[in-house]
JSON list of C-alpha atoms in Angstrom, two decimals:
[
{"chain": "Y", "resi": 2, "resn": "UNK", "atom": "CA", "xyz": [0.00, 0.00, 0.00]},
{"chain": "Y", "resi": 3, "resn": "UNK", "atom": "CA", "xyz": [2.93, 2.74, 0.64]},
{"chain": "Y", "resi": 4, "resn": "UNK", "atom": "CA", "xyz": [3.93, 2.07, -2.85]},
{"chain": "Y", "resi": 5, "resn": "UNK", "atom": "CA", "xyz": [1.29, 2.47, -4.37]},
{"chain": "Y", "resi": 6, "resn": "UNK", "atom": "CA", "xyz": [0.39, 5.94, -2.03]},
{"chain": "Y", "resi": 7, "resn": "UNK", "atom": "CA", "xyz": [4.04, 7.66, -2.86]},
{"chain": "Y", "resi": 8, "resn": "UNK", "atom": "CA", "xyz": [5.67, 5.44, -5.48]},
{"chain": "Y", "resi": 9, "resn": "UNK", "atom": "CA", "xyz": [4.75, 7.38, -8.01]},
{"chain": "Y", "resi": 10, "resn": "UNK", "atom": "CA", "xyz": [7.12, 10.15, -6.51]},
{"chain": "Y", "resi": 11, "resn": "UNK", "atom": "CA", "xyz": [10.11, 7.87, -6.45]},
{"chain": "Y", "resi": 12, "resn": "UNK", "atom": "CA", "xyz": [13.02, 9.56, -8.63]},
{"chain": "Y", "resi": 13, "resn": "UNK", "atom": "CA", "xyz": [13.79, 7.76, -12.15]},
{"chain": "Y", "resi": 14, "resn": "UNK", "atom": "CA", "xyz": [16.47, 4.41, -11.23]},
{"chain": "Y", "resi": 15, "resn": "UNK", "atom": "CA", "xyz": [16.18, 4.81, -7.17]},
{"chain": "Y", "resi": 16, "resn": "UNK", "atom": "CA", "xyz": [16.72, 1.61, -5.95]},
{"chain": "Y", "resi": 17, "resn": "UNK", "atom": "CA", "xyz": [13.00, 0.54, -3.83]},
{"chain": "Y", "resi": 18, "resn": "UNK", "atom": "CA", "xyz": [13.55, -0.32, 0.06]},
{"chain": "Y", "resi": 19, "resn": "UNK", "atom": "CA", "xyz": [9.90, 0.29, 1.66]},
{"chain": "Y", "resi": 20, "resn": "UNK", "atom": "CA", "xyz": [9.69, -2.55, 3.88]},
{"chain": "Y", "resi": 21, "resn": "UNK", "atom": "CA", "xyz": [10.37, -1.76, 8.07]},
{"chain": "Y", "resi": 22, "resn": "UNK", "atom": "CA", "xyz": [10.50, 1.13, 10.46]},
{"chain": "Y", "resi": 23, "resn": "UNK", "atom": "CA", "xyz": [13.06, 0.55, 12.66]},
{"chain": "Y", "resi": 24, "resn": "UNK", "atom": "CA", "xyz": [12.31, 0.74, 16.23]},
{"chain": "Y", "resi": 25, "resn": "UNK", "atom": "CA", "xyz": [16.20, 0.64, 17.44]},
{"chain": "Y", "resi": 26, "resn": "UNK", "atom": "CA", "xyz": [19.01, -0.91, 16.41]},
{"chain": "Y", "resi": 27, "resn": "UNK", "atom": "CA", "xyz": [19.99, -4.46, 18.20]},
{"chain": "Y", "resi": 28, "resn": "UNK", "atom": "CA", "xyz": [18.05, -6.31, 20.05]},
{"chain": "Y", "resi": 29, "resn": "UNK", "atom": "CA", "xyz": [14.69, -5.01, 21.69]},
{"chain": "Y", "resi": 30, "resn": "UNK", "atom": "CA", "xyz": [14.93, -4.63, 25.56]},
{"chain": "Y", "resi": 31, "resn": "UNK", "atom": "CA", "xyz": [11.08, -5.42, 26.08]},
{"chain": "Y", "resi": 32, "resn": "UNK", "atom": "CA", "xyz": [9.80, -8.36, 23.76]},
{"chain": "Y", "resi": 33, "resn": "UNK", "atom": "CA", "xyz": [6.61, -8.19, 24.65]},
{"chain": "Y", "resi": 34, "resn": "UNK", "atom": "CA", "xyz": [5.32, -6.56, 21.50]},
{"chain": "Y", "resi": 35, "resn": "UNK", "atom": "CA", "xyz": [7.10, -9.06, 19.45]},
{"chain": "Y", "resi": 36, "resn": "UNK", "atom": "CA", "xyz": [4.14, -10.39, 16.84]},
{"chain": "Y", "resi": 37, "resn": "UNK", "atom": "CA", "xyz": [1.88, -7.56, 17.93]},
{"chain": "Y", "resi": 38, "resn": "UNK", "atom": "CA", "xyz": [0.25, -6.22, 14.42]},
{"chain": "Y", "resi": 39, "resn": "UNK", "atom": "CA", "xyz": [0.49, -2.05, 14.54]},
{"chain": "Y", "resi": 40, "resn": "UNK", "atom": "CA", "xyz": [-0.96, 0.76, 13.02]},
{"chain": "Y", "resi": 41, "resn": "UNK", "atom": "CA", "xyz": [1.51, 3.18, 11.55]},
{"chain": "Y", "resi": 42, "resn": "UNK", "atom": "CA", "xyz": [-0.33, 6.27, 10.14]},
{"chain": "Y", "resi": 43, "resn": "UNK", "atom": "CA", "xyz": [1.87, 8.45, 7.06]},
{"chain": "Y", "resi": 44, "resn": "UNK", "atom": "CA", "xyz": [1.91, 12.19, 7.71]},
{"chain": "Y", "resi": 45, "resn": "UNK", "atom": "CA", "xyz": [4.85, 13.34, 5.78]},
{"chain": "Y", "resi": 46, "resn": "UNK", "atom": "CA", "xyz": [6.59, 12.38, 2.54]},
{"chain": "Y", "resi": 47, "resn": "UNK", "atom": "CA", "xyz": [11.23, 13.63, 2.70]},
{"chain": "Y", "resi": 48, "resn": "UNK", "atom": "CA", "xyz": [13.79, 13.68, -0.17]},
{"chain": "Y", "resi": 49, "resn": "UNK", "atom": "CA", "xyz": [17.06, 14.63, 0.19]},
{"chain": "Y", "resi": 50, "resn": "UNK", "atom": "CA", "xyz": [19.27, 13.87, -3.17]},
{"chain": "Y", "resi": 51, "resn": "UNK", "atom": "CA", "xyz": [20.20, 10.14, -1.91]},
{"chain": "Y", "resi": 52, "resn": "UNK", "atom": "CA", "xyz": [16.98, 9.02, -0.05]},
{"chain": "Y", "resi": 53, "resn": "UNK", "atom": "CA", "xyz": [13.50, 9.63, 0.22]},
{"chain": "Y", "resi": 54, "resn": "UNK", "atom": "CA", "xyz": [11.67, 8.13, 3.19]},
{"chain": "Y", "resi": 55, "resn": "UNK", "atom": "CA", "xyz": [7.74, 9.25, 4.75]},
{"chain": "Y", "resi": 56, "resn": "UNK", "atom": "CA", "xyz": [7.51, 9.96, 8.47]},
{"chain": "Y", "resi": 57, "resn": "UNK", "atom": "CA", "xyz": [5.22, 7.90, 10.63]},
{"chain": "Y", "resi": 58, "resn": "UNK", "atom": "CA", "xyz": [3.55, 7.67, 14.02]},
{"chain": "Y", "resi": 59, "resn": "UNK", "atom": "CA", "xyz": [1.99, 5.43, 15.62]},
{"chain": "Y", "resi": 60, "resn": "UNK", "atom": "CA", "xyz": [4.57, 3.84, 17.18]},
{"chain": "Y", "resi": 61, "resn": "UNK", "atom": "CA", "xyz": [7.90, 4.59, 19.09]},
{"chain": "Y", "resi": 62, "resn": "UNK", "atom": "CA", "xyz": [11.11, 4.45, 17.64]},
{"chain": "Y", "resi": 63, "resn": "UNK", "atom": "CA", "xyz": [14.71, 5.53, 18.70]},
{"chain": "Y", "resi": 64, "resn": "UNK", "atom": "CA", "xyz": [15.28, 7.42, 15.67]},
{"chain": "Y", "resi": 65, "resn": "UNK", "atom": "CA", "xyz": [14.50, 10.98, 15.95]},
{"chain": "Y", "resi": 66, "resn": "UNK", "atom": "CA", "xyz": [12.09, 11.11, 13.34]},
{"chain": "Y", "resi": 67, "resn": "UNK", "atom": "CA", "xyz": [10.27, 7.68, 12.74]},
{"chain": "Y", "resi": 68, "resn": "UNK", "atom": "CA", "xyz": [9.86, 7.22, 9.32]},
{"chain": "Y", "resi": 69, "resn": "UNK", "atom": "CA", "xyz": [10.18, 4.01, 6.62]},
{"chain": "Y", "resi": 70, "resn": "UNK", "atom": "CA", "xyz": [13.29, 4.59, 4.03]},
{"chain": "Y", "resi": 71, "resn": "UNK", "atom": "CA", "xyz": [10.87, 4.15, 0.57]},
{"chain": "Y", "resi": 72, "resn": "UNK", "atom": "CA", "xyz": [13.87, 4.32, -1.67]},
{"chain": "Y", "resi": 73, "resn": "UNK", "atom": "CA", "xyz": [17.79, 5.43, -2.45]},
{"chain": "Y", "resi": 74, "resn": "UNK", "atom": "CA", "xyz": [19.57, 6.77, -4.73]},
{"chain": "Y", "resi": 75, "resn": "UNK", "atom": "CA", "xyz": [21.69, 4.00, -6.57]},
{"chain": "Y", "resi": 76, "resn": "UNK", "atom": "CA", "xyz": [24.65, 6.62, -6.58]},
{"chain": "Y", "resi": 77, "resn": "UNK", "atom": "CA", "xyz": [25.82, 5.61, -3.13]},
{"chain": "Y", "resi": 78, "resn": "UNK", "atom": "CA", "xyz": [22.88, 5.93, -1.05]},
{"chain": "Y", "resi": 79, "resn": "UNK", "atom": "CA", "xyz": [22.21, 3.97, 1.97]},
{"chain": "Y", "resi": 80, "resn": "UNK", "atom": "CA", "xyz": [18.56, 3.74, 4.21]},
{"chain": "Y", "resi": 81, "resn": "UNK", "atom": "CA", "xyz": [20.25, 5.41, 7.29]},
{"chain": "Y", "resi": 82, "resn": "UNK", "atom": "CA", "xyz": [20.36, 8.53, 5.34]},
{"chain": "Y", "resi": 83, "resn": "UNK", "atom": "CA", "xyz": [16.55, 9.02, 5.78]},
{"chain": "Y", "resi": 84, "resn": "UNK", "atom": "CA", "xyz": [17.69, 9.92, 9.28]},
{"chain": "Y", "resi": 85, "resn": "UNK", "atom": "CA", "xyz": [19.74, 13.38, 7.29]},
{"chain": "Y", "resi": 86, "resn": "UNK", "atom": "CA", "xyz": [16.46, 14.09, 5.42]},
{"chain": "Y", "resi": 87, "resn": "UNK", "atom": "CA", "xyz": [15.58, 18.18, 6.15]},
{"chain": "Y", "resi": 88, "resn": "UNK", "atom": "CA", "xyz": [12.97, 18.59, 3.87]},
{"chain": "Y", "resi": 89, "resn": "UNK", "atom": "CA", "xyz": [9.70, 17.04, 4.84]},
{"chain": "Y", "resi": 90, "resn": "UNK", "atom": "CA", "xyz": [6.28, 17.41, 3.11]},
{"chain": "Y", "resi": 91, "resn": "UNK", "atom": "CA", "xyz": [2.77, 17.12, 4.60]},
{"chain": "Y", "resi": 92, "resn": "UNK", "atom": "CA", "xyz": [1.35, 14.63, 2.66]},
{"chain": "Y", "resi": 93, "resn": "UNK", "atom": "CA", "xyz": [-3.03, 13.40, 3.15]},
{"chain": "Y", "resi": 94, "resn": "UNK", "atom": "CA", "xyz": [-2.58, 11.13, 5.76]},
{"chain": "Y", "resi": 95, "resn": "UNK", "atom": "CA", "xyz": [-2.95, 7.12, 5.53]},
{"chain": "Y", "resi": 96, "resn": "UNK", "atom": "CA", "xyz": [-2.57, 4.01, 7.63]},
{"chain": "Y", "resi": 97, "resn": "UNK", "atom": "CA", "xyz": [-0.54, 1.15, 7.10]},
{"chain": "Y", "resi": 98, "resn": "UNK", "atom": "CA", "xyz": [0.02, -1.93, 8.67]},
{"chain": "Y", "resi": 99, "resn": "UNK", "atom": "CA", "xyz": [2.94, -3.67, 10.23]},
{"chain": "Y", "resi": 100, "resn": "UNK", "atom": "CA", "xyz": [4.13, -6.55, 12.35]},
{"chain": "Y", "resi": 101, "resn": "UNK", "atom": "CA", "xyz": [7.03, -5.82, 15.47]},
{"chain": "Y", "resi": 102, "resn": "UNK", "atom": "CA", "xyz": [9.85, -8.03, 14.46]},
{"chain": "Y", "resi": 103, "resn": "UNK", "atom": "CA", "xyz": [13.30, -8.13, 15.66]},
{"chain": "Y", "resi": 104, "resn": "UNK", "atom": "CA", "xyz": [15.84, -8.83, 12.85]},
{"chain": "Y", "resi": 105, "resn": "UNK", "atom": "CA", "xyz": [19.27, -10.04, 14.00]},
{"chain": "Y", "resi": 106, "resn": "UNK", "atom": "CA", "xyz": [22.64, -9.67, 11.83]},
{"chain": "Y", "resi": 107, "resn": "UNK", "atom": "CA", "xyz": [24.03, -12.94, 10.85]}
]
């Protein structure tokens, strides 16, 4: 569904990520969300010339502005650069869905 909301605004080549907000980076302290389905509602859509990500409530993350990385430029960018992204857009709100998952490195 976030694809097909703000794809359409992805630059020409930009390789697609769109698939997690992260909620911190190693392991989650409290599990007890793990499984839990969320809500995450869209409220704004960022670009900055080597990501574009939207920002997202609903909820918490360690990153100062939560958001989901929707794509990067192929020319050396990297998801963690949503977190530089300055310019932010109101965009008309939507929800999406998600599951709380912990990913560990292998």
């Amino acid at each position: 569904m976030l694809l097909d909301m703000v794809g359409d605004r992805i630059p020409d080549g930009w390789k697609v990520i769109a698939h997690h907000m992260t909620i911190n980076l190693g392991e989650l302290k409290d599990k007890t969300d793990l499984g839990k389905q969320v809500t995450l509602t869209v409220e704004e859509i960022g670009l900055s010339d080597m990501a574009m990500a939207v920002k997202v409530s609903g909820y918490p993350s360690k990153n100062d502005i939560p958001h989901i990385t929707v794509a990067v430029n192929p020319d050396g960018g990297k998801p963690s650069m949503s977190n530089k992204i300055t310019k932010w857009q109101p965009i008309k709100n939507f929800k999406i869905g998600g599951v709380v998952t912990e990913i560990k490195k292998q």
